[in-house]
PDB file of C-alpha atoms in Angstrom:
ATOM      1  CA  UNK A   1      11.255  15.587  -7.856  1.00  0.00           C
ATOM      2  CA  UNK A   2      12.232  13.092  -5.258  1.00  0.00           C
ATOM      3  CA  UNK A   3       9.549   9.972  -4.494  1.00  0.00           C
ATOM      4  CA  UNK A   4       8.460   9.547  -1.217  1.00  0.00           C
ATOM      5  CA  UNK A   5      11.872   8.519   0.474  1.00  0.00           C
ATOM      6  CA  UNK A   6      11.923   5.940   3.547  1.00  0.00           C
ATOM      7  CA  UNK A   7      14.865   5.371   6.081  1.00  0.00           C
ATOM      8  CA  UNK A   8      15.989   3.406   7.117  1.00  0.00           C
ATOM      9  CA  UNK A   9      15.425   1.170   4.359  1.00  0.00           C
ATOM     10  CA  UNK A  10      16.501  -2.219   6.768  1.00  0.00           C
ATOM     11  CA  UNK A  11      16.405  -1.938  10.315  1.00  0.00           C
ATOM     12  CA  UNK A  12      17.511  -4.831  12.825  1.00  0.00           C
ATOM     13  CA  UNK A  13      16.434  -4.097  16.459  1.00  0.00           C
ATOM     14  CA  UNK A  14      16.837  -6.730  19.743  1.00  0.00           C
ATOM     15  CA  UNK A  15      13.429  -6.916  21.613  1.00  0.00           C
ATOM     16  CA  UNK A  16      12.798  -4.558  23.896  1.00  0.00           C
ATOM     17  CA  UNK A  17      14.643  -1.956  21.646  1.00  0.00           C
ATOM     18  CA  UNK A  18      12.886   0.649  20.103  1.00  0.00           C
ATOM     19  CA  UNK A  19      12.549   1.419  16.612  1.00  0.00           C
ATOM     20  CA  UNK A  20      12.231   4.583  14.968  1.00  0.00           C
ATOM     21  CA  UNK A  21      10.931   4.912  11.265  1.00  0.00           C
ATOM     22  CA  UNK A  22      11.317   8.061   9.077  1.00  0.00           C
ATOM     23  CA  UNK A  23       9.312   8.992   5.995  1.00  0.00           C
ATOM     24  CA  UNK A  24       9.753  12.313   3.973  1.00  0.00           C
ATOM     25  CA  UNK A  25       6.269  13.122   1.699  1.00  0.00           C
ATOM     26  CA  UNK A  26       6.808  13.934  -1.972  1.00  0.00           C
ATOM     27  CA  UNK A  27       7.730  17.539  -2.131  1.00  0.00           C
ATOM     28  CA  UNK A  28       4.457  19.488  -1.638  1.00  0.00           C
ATOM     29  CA  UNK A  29       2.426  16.575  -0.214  1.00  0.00           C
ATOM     30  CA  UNK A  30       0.936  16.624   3.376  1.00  0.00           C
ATOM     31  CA  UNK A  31      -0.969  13.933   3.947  1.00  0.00           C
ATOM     32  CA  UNK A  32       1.447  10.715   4.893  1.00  0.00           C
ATOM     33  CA  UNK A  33      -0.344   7.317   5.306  1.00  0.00           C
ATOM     34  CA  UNK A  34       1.451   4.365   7.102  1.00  0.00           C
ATOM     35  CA  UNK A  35       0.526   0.725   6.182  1.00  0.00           C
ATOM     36  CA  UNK A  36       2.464  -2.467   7.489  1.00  0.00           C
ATOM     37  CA  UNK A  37       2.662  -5.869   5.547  1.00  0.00           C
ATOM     38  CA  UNK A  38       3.512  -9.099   8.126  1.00  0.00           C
ATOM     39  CA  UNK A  39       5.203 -11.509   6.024  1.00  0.00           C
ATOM     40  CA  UNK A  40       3.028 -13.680   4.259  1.00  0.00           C
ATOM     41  CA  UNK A  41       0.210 -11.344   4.955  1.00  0.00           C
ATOM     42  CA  UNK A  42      -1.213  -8.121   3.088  1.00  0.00           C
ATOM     43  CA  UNK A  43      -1.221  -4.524   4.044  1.00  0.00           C
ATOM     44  CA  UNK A  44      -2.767  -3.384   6.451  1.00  0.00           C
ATOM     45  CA  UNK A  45      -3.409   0.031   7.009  1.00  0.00           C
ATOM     46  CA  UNK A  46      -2.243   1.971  10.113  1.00  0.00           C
ATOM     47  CA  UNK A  47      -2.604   5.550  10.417  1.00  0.00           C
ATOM     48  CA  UNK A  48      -2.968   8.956   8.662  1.00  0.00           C
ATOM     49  CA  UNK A  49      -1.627  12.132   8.990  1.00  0.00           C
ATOM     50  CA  UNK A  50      -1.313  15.550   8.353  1.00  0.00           C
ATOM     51  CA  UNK A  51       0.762  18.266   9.230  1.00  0.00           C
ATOM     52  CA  UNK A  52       1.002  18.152  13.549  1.00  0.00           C
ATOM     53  CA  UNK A  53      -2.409  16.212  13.388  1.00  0.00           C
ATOM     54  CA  UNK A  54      -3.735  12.454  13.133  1.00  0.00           C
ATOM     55  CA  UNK A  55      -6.505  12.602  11.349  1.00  0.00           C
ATOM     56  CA  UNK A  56      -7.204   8.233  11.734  1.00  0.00           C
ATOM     57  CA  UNK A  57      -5.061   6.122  13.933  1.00  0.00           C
ATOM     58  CA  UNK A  58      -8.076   2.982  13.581  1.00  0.00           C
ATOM     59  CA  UNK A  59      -4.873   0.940  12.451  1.00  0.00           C
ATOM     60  CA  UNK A  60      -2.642   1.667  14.837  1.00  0.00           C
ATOM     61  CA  UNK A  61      -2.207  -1.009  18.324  1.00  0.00           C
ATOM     62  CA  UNK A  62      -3.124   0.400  20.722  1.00  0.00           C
ATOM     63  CA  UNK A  63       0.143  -0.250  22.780  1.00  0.00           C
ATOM     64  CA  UNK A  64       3.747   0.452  22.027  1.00  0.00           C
ATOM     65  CA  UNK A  65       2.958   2.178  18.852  1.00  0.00           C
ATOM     66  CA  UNK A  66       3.112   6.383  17.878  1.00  0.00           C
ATOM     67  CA  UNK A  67       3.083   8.471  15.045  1.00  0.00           C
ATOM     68  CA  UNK A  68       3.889  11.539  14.537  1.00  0.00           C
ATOM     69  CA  UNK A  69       4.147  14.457  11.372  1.00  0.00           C
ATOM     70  CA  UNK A  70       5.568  17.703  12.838  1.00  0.00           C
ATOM     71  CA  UNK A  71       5.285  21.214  10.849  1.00  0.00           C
ATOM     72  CA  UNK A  72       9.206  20.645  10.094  1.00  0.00           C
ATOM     73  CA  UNK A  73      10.622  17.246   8.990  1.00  0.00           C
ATOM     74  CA  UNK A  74       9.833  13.504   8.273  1.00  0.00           C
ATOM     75  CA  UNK A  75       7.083  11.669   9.560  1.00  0.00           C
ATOM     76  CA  UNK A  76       8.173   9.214  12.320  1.00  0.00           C
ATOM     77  CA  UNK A  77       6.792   5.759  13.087  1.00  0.00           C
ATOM     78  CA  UNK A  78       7.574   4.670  16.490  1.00  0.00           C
ATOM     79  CA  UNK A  79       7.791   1.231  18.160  1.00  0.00           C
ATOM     80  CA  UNK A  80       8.948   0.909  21.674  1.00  0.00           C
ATOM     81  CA  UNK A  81      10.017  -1.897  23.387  1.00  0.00           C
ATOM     82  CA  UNK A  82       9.958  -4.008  19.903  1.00  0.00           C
ATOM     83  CA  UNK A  83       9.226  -7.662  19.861  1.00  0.00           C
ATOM     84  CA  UNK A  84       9.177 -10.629  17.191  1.00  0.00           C
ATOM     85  CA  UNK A  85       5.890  -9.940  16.288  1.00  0.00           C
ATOM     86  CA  UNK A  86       6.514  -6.387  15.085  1.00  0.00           C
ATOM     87  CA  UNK A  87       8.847  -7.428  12.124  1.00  0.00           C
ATOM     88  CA  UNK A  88       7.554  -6.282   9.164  1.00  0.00           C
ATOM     89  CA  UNK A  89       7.889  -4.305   6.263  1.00  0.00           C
ATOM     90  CA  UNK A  90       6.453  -0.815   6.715  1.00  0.00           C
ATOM     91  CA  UNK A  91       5.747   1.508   3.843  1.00  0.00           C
ATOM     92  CA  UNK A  92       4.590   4.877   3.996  1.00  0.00           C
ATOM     93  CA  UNK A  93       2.458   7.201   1.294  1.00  0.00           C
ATOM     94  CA  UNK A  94       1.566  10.436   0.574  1.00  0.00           C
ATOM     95  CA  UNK A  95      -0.735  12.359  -1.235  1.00  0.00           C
ATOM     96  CA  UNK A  96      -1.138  16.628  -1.779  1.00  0.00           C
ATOM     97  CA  UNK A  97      -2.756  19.077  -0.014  1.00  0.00           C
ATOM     98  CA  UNK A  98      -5.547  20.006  -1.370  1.00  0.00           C
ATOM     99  CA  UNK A  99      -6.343  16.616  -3.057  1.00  0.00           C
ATOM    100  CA  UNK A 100      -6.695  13.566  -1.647  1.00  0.00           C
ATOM    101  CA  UNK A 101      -7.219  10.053  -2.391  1.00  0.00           C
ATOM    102  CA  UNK A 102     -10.618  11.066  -4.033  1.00  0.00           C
ATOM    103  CA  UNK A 103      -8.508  12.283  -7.288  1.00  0.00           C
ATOM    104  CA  UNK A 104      -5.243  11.040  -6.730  1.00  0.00           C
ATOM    105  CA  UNK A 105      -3.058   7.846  -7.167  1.00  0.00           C
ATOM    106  CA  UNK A 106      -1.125   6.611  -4.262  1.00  0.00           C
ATOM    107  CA  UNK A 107       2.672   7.824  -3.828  1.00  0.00           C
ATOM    108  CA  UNK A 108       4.598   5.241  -1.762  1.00  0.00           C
ATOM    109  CA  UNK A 109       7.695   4.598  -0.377  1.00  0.00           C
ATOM    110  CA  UNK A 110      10.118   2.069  -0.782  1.00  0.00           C
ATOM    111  CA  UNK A 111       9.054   0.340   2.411  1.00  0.00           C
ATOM    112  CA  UNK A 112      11.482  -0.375   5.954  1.00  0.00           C
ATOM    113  CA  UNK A 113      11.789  -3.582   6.265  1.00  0.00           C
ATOM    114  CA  UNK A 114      12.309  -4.010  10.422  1.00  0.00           C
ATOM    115  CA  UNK A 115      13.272  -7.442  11.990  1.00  0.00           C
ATOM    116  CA  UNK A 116      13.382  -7.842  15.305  1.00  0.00           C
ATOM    117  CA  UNK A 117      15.807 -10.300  16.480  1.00  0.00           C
TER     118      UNK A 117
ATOM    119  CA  UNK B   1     -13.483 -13.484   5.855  1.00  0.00           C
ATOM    120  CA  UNK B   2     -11.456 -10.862   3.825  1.00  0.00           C
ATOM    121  CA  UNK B   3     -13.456  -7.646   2.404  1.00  0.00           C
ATOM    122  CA  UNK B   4     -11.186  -7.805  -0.688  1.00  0.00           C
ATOM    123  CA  UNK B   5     -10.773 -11.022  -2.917  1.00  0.00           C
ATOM    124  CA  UNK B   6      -8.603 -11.098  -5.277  1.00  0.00           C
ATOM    125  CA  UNK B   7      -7.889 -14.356  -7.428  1.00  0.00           C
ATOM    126  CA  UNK B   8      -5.894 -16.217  -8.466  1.00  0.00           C
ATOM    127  CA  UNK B   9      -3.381 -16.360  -5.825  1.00  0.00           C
ATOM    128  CA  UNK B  10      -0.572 -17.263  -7.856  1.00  0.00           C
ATOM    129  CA  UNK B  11      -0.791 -16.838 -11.899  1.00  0.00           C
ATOM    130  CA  UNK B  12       1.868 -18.717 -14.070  1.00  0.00           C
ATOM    131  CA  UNK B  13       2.496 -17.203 -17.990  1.00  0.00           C
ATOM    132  CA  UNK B  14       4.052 -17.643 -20.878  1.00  0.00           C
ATOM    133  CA  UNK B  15       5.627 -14.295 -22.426  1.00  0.00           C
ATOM    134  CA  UNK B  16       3.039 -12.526 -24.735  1.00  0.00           C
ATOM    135  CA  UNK B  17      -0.214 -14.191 -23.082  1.00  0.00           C
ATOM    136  CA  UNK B  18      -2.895 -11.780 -21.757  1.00  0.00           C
ATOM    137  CA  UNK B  19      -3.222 -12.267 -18.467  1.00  0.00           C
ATOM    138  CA  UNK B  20      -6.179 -10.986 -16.339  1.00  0.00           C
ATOM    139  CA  UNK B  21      -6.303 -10.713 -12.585  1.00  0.00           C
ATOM    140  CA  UNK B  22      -9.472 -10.109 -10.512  1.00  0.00           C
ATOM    141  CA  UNK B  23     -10.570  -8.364  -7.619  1.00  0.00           C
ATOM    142  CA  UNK B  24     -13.857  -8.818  -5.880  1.00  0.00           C
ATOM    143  CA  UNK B  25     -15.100  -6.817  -2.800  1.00  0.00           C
ATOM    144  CA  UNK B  26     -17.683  -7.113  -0.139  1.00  0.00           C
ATOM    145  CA  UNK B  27     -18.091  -3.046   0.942  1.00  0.00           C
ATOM    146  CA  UNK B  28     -19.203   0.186  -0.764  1.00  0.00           C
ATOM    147  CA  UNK B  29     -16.733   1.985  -2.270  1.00  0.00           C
ATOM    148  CA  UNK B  30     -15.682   4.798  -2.924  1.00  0.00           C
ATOM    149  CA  UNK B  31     -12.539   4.114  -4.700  1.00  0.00           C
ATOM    150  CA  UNK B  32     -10.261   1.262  -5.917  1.00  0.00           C
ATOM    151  CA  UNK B  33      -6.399   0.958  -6.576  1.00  0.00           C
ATOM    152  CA  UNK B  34      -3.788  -1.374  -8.347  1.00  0.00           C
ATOM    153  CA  UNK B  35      -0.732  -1.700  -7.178  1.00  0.00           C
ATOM    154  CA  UNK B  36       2.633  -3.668  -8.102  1.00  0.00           C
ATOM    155  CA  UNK B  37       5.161  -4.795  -5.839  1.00  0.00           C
ATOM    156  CA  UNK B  38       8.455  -5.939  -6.998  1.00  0.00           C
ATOM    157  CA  UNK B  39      10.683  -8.409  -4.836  1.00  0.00           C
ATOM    158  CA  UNK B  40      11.944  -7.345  -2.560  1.00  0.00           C
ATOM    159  CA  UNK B  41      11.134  -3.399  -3.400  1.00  0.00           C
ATOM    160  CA  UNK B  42       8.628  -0.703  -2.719  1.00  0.00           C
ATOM    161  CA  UNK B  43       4.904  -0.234  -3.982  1.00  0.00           C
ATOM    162  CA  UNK B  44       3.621   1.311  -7.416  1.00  0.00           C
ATOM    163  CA  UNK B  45       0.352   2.692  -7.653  1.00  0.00           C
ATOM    164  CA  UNK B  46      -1.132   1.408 -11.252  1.00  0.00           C
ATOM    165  CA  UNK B  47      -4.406   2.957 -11.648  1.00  0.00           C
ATOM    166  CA  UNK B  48      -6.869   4.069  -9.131  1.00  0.00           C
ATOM    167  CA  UNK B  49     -11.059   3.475 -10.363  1.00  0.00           C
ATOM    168  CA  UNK B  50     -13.610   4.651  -9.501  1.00  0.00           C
ATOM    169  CA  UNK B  51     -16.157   4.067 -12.569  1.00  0.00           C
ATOM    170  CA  UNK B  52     -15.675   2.452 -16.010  1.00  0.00           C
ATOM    171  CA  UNK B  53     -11.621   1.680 -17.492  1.00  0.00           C
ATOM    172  CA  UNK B  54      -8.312   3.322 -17.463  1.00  0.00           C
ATOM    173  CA  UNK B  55      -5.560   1.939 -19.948  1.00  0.00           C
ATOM    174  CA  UNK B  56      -1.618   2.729 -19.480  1.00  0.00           C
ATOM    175  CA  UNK B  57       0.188   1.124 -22.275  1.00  0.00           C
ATOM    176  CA  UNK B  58      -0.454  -2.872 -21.819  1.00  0.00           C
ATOM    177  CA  UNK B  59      -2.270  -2.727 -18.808  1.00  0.00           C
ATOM    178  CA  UNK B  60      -6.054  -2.386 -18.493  1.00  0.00           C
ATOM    179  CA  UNK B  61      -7.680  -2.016 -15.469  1.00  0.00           C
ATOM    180  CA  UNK B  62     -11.655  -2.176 -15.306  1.00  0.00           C
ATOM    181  CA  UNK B  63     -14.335  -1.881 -12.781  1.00  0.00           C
ATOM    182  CA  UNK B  64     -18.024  -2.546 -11.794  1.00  0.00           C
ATOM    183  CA  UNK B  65     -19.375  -1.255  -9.196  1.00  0.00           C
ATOM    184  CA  UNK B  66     -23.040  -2.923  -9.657  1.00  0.00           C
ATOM    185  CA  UNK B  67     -21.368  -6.246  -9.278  1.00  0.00           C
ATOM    186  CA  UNK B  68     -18.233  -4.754  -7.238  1.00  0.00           C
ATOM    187  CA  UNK B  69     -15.816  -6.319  -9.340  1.00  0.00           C
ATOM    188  CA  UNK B  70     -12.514  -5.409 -10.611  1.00  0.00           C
ATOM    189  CA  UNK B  71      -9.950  -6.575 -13.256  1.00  0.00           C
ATOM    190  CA  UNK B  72      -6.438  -5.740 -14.383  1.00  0.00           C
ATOM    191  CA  UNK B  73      -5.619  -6.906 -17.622  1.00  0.00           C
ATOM    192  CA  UNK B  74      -2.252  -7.560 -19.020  1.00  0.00           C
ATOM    193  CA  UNK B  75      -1.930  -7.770 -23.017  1.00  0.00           C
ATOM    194  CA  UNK B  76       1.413  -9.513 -24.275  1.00  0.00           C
ATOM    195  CA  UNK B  77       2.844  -9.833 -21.065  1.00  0.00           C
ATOM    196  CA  UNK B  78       6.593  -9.380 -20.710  1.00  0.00           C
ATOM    197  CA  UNK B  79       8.670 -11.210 -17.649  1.00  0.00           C
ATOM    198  CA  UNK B  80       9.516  -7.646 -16.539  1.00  0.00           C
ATOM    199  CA  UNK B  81       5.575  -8.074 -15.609  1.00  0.00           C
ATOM    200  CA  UNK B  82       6.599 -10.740 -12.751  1.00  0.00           C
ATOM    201  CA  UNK B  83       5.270  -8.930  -9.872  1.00  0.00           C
ATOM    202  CA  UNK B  84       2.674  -9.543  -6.937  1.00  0.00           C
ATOM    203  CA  UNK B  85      -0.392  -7.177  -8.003  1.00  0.00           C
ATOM    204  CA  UNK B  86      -2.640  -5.920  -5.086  1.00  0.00           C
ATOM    205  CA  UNK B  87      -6.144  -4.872  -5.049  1.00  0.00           C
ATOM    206  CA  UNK B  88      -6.946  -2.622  -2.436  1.00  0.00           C
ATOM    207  CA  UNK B  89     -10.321  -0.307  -2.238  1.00  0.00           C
ATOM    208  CA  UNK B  90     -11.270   2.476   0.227  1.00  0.00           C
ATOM    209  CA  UNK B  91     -14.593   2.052   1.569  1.00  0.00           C
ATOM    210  CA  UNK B  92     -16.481   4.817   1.817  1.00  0.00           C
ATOM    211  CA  UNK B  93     -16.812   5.452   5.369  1.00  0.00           C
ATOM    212  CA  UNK B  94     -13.447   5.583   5.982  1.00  0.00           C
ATOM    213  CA  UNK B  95     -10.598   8.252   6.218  1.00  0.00           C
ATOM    214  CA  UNK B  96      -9.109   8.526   2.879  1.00  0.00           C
ATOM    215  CA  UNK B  97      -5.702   6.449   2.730  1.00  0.00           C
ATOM    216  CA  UNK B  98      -7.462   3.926   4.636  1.00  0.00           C
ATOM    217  CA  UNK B  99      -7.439   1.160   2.337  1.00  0.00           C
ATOM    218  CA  UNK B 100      -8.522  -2.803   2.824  1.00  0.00           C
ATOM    219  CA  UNK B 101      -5.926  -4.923   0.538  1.00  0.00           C
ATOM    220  CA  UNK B 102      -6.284  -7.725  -0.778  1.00  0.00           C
ATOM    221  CA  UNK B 103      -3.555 -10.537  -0.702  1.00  0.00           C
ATOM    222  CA  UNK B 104      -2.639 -10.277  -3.951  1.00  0.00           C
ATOM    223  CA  UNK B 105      -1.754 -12.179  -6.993  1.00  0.00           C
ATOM    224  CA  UNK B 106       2.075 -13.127  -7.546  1.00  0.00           C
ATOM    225  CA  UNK B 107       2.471 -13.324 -11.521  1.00  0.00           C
ATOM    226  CA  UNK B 108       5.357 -15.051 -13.193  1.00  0.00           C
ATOM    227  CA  UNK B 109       5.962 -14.458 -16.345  1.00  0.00           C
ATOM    228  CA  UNK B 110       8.243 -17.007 -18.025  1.00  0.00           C
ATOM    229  CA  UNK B 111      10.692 -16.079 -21.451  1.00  0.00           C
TER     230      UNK B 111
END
């Protein structure tokens, strides 16, 4: 039983690019959380998902961000039009169905660690 | 100010010393996590609390929630241990998954 798998794993982007980060749940999970950790800073959570809904996108900036966790495939993280500021390590969890972080410990990912150059 | 407090900020050991770490927290709770993170590497959940203690081989992780305190205890820590350990608790108005971390404690572990 896979972990909860990240990709890219290191992604380099020029500003104004966009980046695109993917995150497949632990088989039969559905919840997917994002959290991003600035360097030299702790997590921070940004937004949390289920299947084709977002349930609490308080972390999320309000500008140039998106997420997204369709009924078929990974969850996406999106960035558009990148800049310095955005480089960061980004790590993404998940949790099952039917329960949550009430009775669960946390599943995460690897982490993509994106620099913007 | 941050919500979660963890200290020390940096933790120096020799190999077999117990080492605790501790976590203090300034909102209700409804739930509270360890984590370790490795160099360079991804996230492992350690325990999650939400009353009393939880032991996993040499690690011991405790919690009041009277005084809103945590601790992670280490008994004859191993460099392997070397790690930065994070706090992080989910307040109980928020979405689950929504978690406020603390910064962490970076343990080194010397042979």
């Amino acid at each position: 039983n896979a972990g909860v798998m990240q990709n890219p794993r290191h992604l380099v982007r020029r500003r104004g690019q966009e980046a695109r980060l993917r995150c497949s749940p632990m088989k039969g999970h559905s919840h997917v959380y994002w959290y991003r950790q600035l360097p030299e800073e702790g997590l921070k959570f940004m937004v949390y998902l289920q299947k084709e809904n977002i349930i609490d996108e308080s972390g999320m900036p309000k500008e140039r961000f998106s997420a997204e966790f369709p009924k078929e495939g990974p969850s996406i993280l999106r960035i558009q039009q990148v800049v310095r500021g955005d480089s960061a390590a980004y790590f993404c969890a998940s949790s099952p169905l039917n329960r949550g972080w009430k009775d669960t410990e946390a599943f995460f990912g690897q982490g993509t660690r994106l620099t913007v150059v | 100010k941050n919500e979660v407090e963890q200290s020390p900020q940096n933790l120096t050991a020799q190999e077999g010393e117990f080492i605790t770490i501790n976590c203090s927290y300034s909102v209700g709770i409804s739930a509270l996590h360890w984590l370790q993170q490795h160099p360079g590497g991804g996230i492992v959940s350690l325990f999650m609390l939400s009353s009393g203690k939880k032991k996993h081989g040499r690690l011991i992780a405790t919690i009041n929630i009277q005084e809103k305190h945590s601790s992670l205890h280490i008994t004859a820590s191993h460099p392997r241990d070397s790690a930065v350990y994070i706090c992080a608790v989910r307040w109980q108005l928020g979405s689950q998954g929504n978690l406020i971390f603390g910064k962490g404690t970076k343990l080194s572990v010397k042979p």
